[in-house]
CSV table of C-alpha atoms and ligand atoms in Angstrom, one decimal:
chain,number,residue,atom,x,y,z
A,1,UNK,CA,124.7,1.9,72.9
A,2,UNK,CA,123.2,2.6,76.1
A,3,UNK,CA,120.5,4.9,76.5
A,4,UNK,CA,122.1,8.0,77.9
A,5,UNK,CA,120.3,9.1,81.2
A,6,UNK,CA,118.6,12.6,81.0
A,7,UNK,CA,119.4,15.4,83.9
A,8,UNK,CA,116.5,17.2,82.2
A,9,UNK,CA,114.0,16.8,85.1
A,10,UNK,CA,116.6,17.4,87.9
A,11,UNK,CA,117.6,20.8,87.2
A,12,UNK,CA,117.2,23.3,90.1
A,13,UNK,CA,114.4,25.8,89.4
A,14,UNK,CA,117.6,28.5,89.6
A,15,UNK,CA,119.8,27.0,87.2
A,16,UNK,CA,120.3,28.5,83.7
A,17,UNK,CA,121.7,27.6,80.5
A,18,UNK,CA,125.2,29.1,80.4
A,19,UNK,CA,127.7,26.8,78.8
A,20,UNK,CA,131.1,27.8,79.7
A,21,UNK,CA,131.6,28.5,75.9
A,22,UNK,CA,135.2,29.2,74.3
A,23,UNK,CA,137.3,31.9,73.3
A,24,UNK,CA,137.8,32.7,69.1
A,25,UNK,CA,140.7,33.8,67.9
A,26,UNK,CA,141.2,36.0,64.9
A,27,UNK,CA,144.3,37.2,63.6
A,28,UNK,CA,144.0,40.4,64.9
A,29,UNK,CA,142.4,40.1,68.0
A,30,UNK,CA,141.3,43.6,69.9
A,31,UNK,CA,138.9,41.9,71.7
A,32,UNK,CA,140.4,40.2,74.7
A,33,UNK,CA,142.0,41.8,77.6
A,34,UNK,CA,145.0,39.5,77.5
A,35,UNK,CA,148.4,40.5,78.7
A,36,UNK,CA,151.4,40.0,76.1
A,37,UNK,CA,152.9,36.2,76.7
A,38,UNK,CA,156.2,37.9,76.0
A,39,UNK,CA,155.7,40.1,78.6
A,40,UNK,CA,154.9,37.6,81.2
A,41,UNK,CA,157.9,37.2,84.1
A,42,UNK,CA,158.0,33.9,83.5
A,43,UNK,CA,161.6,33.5,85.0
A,44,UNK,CA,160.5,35.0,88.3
A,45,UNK,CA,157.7,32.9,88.3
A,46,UNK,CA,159.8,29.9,88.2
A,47,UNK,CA,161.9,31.2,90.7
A,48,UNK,CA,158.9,31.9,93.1
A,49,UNK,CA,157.5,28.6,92.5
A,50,UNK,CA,161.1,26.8,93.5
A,51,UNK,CA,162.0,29.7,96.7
A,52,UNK,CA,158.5,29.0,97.8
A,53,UNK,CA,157.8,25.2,98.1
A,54,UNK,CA,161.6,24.7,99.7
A,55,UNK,CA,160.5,27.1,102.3
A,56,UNK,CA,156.6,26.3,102.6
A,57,UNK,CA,155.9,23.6,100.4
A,58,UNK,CA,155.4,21.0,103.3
A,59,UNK,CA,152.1,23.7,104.1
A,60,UNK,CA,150.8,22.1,100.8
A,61,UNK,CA,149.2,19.3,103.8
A,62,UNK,CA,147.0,21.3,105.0
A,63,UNK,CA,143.9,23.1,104.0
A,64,UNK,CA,145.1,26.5,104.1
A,65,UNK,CA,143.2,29.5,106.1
A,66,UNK,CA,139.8,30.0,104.4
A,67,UNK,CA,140.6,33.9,103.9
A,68,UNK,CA,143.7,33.0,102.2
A,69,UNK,CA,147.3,32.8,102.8
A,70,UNK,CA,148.0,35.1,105.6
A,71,UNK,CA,151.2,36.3,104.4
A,72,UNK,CA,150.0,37.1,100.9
A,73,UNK,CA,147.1,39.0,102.6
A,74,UNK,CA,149.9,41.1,104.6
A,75,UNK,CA,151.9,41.6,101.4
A,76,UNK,CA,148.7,42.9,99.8
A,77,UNK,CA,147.4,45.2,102.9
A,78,UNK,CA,151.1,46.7,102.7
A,79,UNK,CA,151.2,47.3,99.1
A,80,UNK,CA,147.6,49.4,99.3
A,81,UNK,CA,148.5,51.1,101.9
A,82,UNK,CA,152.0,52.4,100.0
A,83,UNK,CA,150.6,52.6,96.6
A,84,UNK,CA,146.6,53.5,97.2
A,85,UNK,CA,147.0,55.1,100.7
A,86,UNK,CA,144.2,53.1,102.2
A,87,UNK,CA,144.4,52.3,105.8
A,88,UNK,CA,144.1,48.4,105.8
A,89,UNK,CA,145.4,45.3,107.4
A,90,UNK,CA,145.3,41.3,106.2
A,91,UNK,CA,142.2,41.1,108.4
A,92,UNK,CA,140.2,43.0,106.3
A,93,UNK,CA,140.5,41.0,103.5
A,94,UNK,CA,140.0,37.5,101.5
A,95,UNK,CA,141.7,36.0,98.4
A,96,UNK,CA,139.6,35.2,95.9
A,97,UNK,CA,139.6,33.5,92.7
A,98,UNK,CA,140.4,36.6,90.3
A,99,UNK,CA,138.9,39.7,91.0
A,100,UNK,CA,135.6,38.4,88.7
A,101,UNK,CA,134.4,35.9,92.2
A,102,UNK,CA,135.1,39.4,94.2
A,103,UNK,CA,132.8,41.0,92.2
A,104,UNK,CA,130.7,37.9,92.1
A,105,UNK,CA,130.1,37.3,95.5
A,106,UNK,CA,129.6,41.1,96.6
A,107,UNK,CA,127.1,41.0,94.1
A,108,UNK,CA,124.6,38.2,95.5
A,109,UNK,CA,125.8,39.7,99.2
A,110,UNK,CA,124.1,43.5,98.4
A,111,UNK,CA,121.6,42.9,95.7
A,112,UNK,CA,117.8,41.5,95.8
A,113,UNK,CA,115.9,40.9,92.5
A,114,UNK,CA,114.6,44.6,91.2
A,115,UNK,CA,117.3,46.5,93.4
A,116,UNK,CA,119.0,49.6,91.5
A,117,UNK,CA,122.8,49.2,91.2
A,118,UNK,CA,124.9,51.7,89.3
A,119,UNK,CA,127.5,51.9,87.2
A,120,UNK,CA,129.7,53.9,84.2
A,121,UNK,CA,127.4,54.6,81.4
A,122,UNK,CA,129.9,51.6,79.7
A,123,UNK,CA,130.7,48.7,81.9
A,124,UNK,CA,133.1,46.0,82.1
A,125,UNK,CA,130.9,43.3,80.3
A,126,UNK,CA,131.6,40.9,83.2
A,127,UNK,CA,130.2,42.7,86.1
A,128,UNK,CA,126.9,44.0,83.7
A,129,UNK,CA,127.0,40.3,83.4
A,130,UNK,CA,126.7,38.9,87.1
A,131,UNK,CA,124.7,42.1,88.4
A,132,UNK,CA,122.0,40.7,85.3
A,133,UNK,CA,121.9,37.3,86.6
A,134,UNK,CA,121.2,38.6,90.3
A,135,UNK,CA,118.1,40.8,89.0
A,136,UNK,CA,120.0,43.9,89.6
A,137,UNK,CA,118.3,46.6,87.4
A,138,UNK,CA,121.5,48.3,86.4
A,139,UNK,CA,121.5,52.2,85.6
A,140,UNK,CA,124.3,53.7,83.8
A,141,UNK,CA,125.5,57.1,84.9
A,142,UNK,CA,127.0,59.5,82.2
A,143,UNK,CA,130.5,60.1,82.2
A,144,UNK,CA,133.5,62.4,80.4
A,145,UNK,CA,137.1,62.4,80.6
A,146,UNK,CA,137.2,62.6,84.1
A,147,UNK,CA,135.0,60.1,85.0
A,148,UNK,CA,131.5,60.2,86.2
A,149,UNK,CA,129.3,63.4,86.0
A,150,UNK,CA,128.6,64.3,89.3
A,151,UNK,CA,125.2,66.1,88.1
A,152,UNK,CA,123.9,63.3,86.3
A,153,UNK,CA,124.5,61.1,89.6
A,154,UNK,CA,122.7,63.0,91.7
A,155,UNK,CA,120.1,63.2,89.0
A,156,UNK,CA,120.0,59.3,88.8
A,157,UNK,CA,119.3,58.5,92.1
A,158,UNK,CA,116.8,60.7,92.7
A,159,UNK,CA,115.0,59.6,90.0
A,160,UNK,CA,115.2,56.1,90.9
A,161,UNK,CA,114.5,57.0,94.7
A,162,UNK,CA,111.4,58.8,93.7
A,163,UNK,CA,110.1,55.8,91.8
A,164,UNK,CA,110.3,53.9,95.4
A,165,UNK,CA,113.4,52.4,93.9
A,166,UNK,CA,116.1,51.2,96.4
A,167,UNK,CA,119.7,51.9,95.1
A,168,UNK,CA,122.3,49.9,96.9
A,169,UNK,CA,125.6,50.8,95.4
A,170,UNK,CA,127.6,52.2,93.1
A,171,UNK,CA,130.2,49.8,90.8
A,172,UNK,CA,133.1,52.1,89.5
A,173,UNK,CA,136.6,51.2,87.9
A,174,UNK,CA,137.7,54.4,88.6
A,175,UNK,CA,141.5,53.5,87.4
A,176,UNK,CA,142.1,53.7,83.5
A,177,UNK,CA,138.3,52.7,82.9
A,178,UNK,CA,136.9,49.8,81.2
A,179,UNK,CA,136.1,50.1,78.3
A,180,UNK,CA,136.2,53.8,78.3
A,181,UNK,CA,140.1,54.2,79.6
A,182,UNK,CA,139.8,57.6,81.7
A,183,UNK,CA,141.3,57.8,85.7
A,184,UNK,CA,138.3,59.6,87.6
A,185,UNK,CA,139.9,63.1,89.1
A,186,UNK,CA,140.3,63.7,92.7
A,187,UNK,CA,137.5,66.4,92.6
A,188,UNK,CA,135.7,64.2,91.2
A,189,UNK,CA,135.9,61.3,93.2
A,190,UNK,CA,135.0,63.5,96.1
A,191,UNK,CA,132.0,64.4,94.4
A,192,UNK,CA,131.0,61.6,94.3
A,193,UNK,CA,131.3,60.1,97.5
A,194,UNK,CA,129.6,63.1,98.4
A,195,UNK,CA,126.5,62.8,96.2
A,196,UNK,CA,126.2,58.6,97.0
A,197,UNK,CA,127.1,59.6,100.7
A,198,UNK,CA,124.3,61.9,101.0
A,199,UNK,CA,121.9,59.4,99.4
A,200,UNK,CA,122.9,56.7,101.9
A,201,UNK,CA,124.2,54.8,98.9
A,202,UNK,CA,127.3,51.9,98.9
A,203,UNK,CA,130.3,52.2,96.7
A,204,UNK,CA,132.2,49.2,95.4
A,205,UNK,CA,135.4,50.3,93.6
A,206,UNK,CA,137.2,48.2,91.2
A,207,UNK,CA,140.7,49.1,91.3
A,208,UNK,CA,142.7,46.1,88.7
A,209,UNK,CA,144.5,48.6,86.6
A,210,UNK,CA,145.6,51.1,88.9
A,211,UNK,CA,148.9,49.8,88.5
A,212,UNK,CA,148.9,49.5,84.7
A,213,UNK,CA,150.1,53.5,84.6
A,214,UNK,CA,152.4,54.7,81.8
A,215,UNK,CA,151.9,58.4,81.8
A,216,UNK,CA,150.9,60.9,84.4
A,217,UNK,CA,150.4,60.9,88.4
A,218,UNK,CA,148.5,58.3,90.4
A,219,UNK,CA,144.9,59.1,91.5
A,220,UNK,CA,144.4,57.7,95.3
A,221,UNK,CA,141.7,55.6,96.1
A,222,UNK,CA,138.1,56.0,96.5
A,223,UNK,CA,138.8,53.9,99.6
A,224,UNK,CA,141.5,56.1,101.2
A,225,UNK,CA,138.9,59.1,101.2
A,226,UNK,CA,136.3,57.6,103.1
A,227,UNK,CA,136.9,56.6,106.8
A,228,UNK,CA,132.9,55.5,107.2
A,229,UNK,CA,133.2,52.1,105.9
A,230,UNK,CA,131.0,53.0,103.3
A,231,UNK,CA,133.3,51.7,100.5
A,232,UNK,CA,134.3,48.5,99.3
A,233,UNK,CA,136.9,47.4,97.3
A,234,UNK,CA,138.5,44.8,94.9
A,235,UNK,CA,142.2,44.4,93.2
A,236,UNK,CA,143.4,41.3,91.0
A,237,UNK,CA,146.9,39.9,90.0
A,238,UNK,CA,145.6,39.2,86.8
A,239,UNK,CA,146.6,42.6,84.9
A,240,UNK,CA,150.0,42.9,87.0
A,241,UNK,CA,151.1,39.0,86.7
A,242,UNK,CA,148.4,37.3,84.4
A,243,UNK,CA,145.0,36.2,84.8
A,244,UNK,CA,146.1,32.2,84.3
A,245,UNK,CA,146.9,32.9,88.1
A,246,UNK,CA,143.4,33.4,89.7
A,247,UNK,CA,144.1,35.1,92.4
A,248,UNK,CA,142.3,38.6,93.5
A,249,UNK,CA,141.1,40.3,96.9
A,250,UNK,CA,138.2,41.8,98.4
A,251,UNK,CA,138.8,44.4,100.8
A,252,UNK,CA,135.3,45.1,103.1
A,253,UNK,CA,134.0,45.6,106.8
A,254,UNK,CA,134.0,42.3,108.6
A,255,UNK,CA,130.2,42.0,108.1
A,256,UNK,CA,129.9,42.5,104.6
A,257,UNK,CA,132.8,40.1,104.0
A,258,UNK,CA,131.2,37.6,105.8
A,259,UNK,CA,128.0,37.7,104.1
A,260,UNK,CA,129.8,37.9,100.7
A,261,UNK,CA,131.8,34.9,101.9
A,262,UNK,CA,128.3,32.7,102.1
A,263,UNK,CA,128.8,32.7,98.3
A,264,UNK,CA,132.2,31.4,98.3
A,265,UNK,CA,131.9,27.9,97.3
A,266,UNK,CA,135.2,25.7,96.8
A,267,UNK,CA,137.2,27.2,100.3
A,268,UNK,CA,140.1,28.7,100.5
A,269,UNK,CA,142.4,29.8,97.1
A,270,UNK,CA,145.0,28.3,96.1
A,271,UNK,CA,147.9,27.9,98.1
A,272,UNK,CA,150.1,27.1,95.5
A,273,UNK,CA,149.4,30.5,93.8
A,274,UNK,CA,149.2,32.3,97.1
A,275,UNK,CA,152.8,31.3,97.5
A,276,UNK,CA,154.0,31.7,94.3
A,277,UNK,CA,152.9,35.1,94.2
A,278,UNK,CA,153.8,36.2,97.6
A,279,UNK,CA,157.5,35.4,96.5
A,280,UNK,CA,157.2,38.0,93.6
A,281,UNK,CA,155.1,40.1,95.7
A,282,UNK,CA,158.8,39.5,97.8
A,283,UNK,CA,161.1,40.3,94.9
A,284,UNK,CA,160.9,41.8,91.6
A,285,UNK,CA,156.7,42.5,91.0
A,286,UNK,CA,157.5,46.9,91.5
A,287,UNK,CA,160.1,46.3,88.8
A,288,UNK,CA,158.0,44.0,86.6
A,289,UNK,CA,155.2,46.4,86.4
A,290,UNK,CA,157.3,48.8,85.3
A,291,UNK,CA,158.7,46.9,82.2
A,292,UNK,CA,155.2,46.1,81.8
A,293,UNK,CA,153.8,49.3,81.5
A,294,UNK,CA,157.2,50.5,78.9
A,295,UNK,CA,155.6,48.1,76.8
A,296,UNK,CA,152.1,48.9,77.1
A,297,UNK,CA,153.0,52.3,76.1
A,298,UNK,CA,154.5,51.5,73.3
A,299,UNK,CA,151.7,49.5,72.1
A,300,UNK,CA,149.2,52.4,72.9
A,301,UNK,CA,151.3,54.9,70.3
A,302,UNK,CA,151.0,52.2,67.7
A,303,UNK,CA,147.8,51.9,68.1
A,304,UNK,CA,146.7,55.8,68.5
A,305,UNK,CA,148.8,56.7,65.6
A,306,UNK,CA,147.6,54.0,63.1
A,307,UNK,CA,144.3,55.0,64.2
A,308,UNK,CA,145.2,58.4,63.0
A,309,UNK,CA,146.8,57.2,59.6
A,310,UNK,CA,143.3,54.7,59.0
A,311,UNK,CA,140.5,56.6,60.0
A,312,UNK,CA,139.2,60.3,59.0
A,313,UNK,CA,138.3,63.0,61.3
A,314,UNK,CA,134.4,62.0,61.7
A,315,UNK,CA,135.9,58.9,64.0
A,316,UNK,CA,137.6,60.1,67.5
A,317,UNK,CA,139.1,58.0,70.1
A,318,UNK,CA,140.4,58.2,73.7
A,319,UNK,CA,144.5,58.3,74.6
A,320,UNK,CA,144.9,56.5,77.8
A,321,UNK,CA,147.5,57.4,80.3
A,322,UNK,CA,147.3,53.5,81.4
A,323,UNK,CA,145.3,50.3,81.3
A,324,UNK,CA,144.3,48.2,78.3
A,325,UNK,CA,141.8,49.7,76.0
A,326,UNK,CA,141.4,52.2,73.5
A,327,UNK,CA,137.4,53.2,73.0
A,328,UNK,CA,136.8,54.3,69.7
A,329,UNK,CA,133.9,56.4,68.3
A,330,UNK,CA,132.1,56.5,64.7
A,331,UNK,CA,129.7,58.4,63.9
A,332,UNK,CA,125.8,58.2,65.0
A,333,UNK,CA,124.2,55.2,63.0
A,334,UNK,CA,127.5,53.3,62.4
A,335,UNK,CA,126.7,50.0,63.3
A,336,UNK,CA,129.8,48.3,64.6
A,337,UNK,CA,127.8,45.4,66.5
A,338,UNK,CA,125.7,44.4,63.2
A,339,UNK,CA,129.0,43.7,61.3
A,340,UNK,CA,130.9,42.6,64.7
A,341,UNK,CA,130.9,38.6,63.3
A,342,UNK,CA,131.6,39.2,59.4
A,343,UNK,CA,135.0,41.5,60.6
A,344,UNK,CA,135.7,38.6,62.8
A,345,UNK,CA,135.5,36.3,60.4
A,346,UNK,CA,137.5,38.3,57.9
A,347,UNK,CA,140.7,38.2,60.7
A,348,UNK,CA,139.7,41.4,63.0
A,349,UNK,CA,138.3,41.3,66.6
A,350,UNK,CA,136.4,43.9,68.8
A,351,UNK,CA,134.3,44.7,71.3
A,352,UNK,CA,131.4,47.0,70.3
A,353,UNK,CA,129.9,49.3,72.6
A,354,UNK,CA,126.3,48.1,73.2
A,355,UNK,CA,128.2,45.0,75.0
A,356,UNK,CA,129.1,47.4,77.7
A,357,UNK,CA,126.2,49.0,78.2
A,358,UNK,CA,123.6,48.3,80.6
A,359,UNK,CA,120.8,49.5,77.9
A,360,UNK,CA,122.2,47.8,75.1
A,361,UNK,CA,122.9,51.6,73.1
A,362,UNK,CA,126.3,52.6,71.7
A,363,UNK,CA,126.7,50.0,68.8
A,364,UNK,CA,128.5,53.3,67.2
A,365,UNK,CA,131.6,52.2,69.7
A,366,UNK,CA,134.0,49.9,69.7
A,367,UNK,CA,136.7,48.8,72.7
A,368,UNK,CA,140.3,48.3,71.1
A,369,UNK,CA,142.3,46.1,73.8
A,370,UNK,CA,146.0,47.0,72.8
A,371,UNK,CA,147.7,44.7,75.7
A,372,UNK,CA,148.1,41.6,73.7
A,373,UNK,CA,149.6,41.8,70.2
A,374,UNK,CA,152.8,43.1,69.4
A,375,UNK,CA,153.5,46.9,68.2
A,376,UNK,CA,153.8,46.0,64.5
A,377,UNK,CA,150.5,43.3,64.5
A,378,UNK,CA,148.7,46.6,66.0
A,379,UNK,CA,149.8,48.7,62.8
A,380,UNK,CA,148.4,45.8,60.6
A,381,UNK,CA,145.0,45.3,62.4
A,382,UNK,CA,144.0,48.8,62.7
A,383,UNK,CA,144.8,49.2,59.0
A,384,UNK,CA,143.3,46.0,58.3
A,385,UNK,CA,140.2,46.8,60.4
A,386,UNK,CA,140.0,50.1,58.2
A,387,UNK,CA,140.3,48.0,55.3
A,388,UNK,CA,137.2,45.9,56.2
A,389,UNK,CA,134.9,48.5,57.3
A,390,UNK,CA,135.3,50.1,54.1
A,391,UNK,CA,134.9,47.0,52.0
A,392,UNK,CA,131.8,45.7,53.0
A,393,UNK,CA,130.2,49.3,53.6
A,394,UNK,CA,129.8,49.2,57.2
A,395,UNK,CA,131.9,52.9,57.7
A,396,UNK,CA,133.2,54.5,54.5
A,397,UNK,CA,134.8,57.3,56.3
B,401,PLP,C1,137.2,46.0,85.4
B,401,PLP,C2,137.5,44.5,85.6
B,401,PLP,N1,137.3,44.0,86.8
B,401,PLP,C3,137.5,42.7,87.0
B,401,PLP,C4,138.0,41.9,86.0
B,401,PLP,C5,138.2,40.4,86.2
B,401,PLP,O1,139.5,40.0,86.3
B,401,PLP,P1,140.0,38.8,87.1
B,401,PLP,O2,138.9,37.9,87.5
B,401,PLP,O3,140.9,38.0,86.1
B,401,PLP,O4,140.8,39.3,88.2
B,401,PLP,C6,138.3,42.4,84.7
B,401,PLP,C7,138.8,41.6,83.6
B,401,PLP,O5,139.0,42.0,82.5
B,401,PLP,C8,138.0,43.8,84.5
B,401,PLP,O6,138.3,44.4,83.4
């Protein structure tokens, strides 16, 4: 055989070691933030696909406009300003690849090596992720039910400002949480705008479940209560459709999208998803969402009520109105990420809570997703997860 030529002294000083990896299965799997493949509106998306490329599909020729299908930008400037009241057009926007290259992208844009960005005391894995790999020295801010404590911001930064720290922005999901699953308040969201406003500090909002609402009235935008610019914002199709479809937004002023856009490698997204999804954006999406969220409900009483029926009263957990996840609390030493692998292995997934956290504390946590498996596999899992814990003395109740 040939002797295979080595890359080893090509790399780029900046590259790193970050296979794209794969995702395990178990048999009850918490873990990932899938959608339900029965839920998916798979007959609409046929339908799209068909209405679409009769209509457009000769477009399909030509490299489409680097922001992204103009109508589909239109479609989603009119939807946020309906549903989260923010006053928008398709200019001030680009399609991006999921909301993750949203968040990617703003991320090299605003942040040098060493600069403080902020976040939820638990994060979204996947932004902690890409701030880490820019240098950001992330600072989590403490939160309760409704969202971030306004004291404890205003504490935060001016600790970090006194240390001659420069703190650039603050990344919130402010909509059914992740992994924590609270909707910030009104009051509070003014509270904050206040406290970062006052600091001259950015905000970059995160906004991909604010549709996924079962229960209770919609919270508006951070956006739509700031007319300074000052906050940014991102949305996906991937909780409302299905994240095969790679298609989110970034909504910014015109020079912070263009910087962010000098990470944007690849061009344009794809037109063939733009189009498709403009044609359920163009029919039954509203009604889709709702049938979405029915089931989502449903899921989330299985899963708080086998909770109840597994596990004693020295482990709590939070009962979100919306969204995906269910976090879960044991009590103080519990170590849920030491055992993480063995309950994997014996058929249960999770997330524990020092994955979320930009310090690495909280391994007493886990994040439940409840979007993917069916009512009755919930009921198993949670008592099977019970089951496993116990045997092999990791939380005895
Ligand atoms: C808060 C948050 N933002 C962004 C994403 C990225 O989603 P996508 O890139 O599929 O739009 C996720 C995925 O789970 C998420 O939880």
């Amino acid at each position: 055989m040939a002797e295979q030529f080595s890359y080893d002294s090509l790399f780029s000083a900046a590259s790193r070691e970050t296979p794209p990896g794969s995702v395990r299965h178990s048999k009850y799997d918490f873990a990932v933030a899938y959608p339900d493949p029965d839920n998916l509106p798979l007959d609409d998306l046929i339908e799209a696909v068909r209405t679409g490329f009769e209509r457009e599909g000769r477009d399909l020729a030509y490299y489409s406009s680097p922001s992204g299908d103009p109508e589909l930008r239109q479609l989603v400037a009119e939807k946020l300003q309906r549903e989260r009241n923010m006053k928008v057009t398709a200019d001030d926007m680009v399609l991006t690849s999921g909301s993750g290259e949203a968040i990617g992208i703003l991320i090299q844009a605003l942040t040098d090596p060493g600069d403080v960005v902020l976040v939820e005391e638990f994060v979204y894995l996947g932004t902690l992720n890409q701030m880490r790999r820019y240098g950001a020295d992330v600072v989590g801010v403490k939160c309760d039910d409704d969202g971030i404590i306004p004291e404890d911001l205003d504490k935060v930064i001016t600790e970090q400002l006194g240390k001659g720290k420069k703190v650039k922005y603050l990344y919130t999901i402010p909509a059914f949480q992740n992994p924590l699953g609270w909707t910030m308040s009104l009051e509070r969201r003014k509270q904050v705008l206040d406290i970062t406003g006052k600091h001259g500090v950015a905000v970059f909002e995160d906004d991909c479940y604010a549709d996924l609402r079962f229960e209770g009235e919609d919270v508006t935008s951070f956006h739509s209560l700031d007319d300074t610019g000052r906050v940014v914002y991102c949305g996906s199709f991937s909780k409302i459709i299905a994240p095969g479809m790679r298609m989110g937004y970034l909504v910014a002023p015109k020079p912070v999208i263009a910087r962010a856009w000098s990470f944007k490698s690849g061009g344009a997204v794809s037109q063939f998803t733009a189009l498709t999804i403009a044609e359920i954006m163009k029919g039954n999406l509203g009604q889709h969402i709702e049938i979405q969220n029915q089931a989502l409900q449903v899921k989330r009483d299985a899963m708080v009520s086998a909770l109840g029926e597994n596990f004693g009263s020295n482990v709590s957990w939070s009962v979100p109105k919306g969204g995906l996840y269910i976090w879960v609390k044991f009590p103080e030493g519990t170590d849920l990420a030491a055992v993480q692998e063995q309950v994997f292995e014996e058929g249960v997934s999770y997330y524990n809570g020092s994955q979320f956290s930009p310090t690495g504390e909280g391994s007493n946590y886990i994040r439940l997703c409840f979007g993917h498996p069916s009512p009755d596999t919930i009921r198993k899992g949670v008592a099977e997860l019970a089951r496993i814990l116990q045997k092999i003395g990791a939380f005895t109740g």
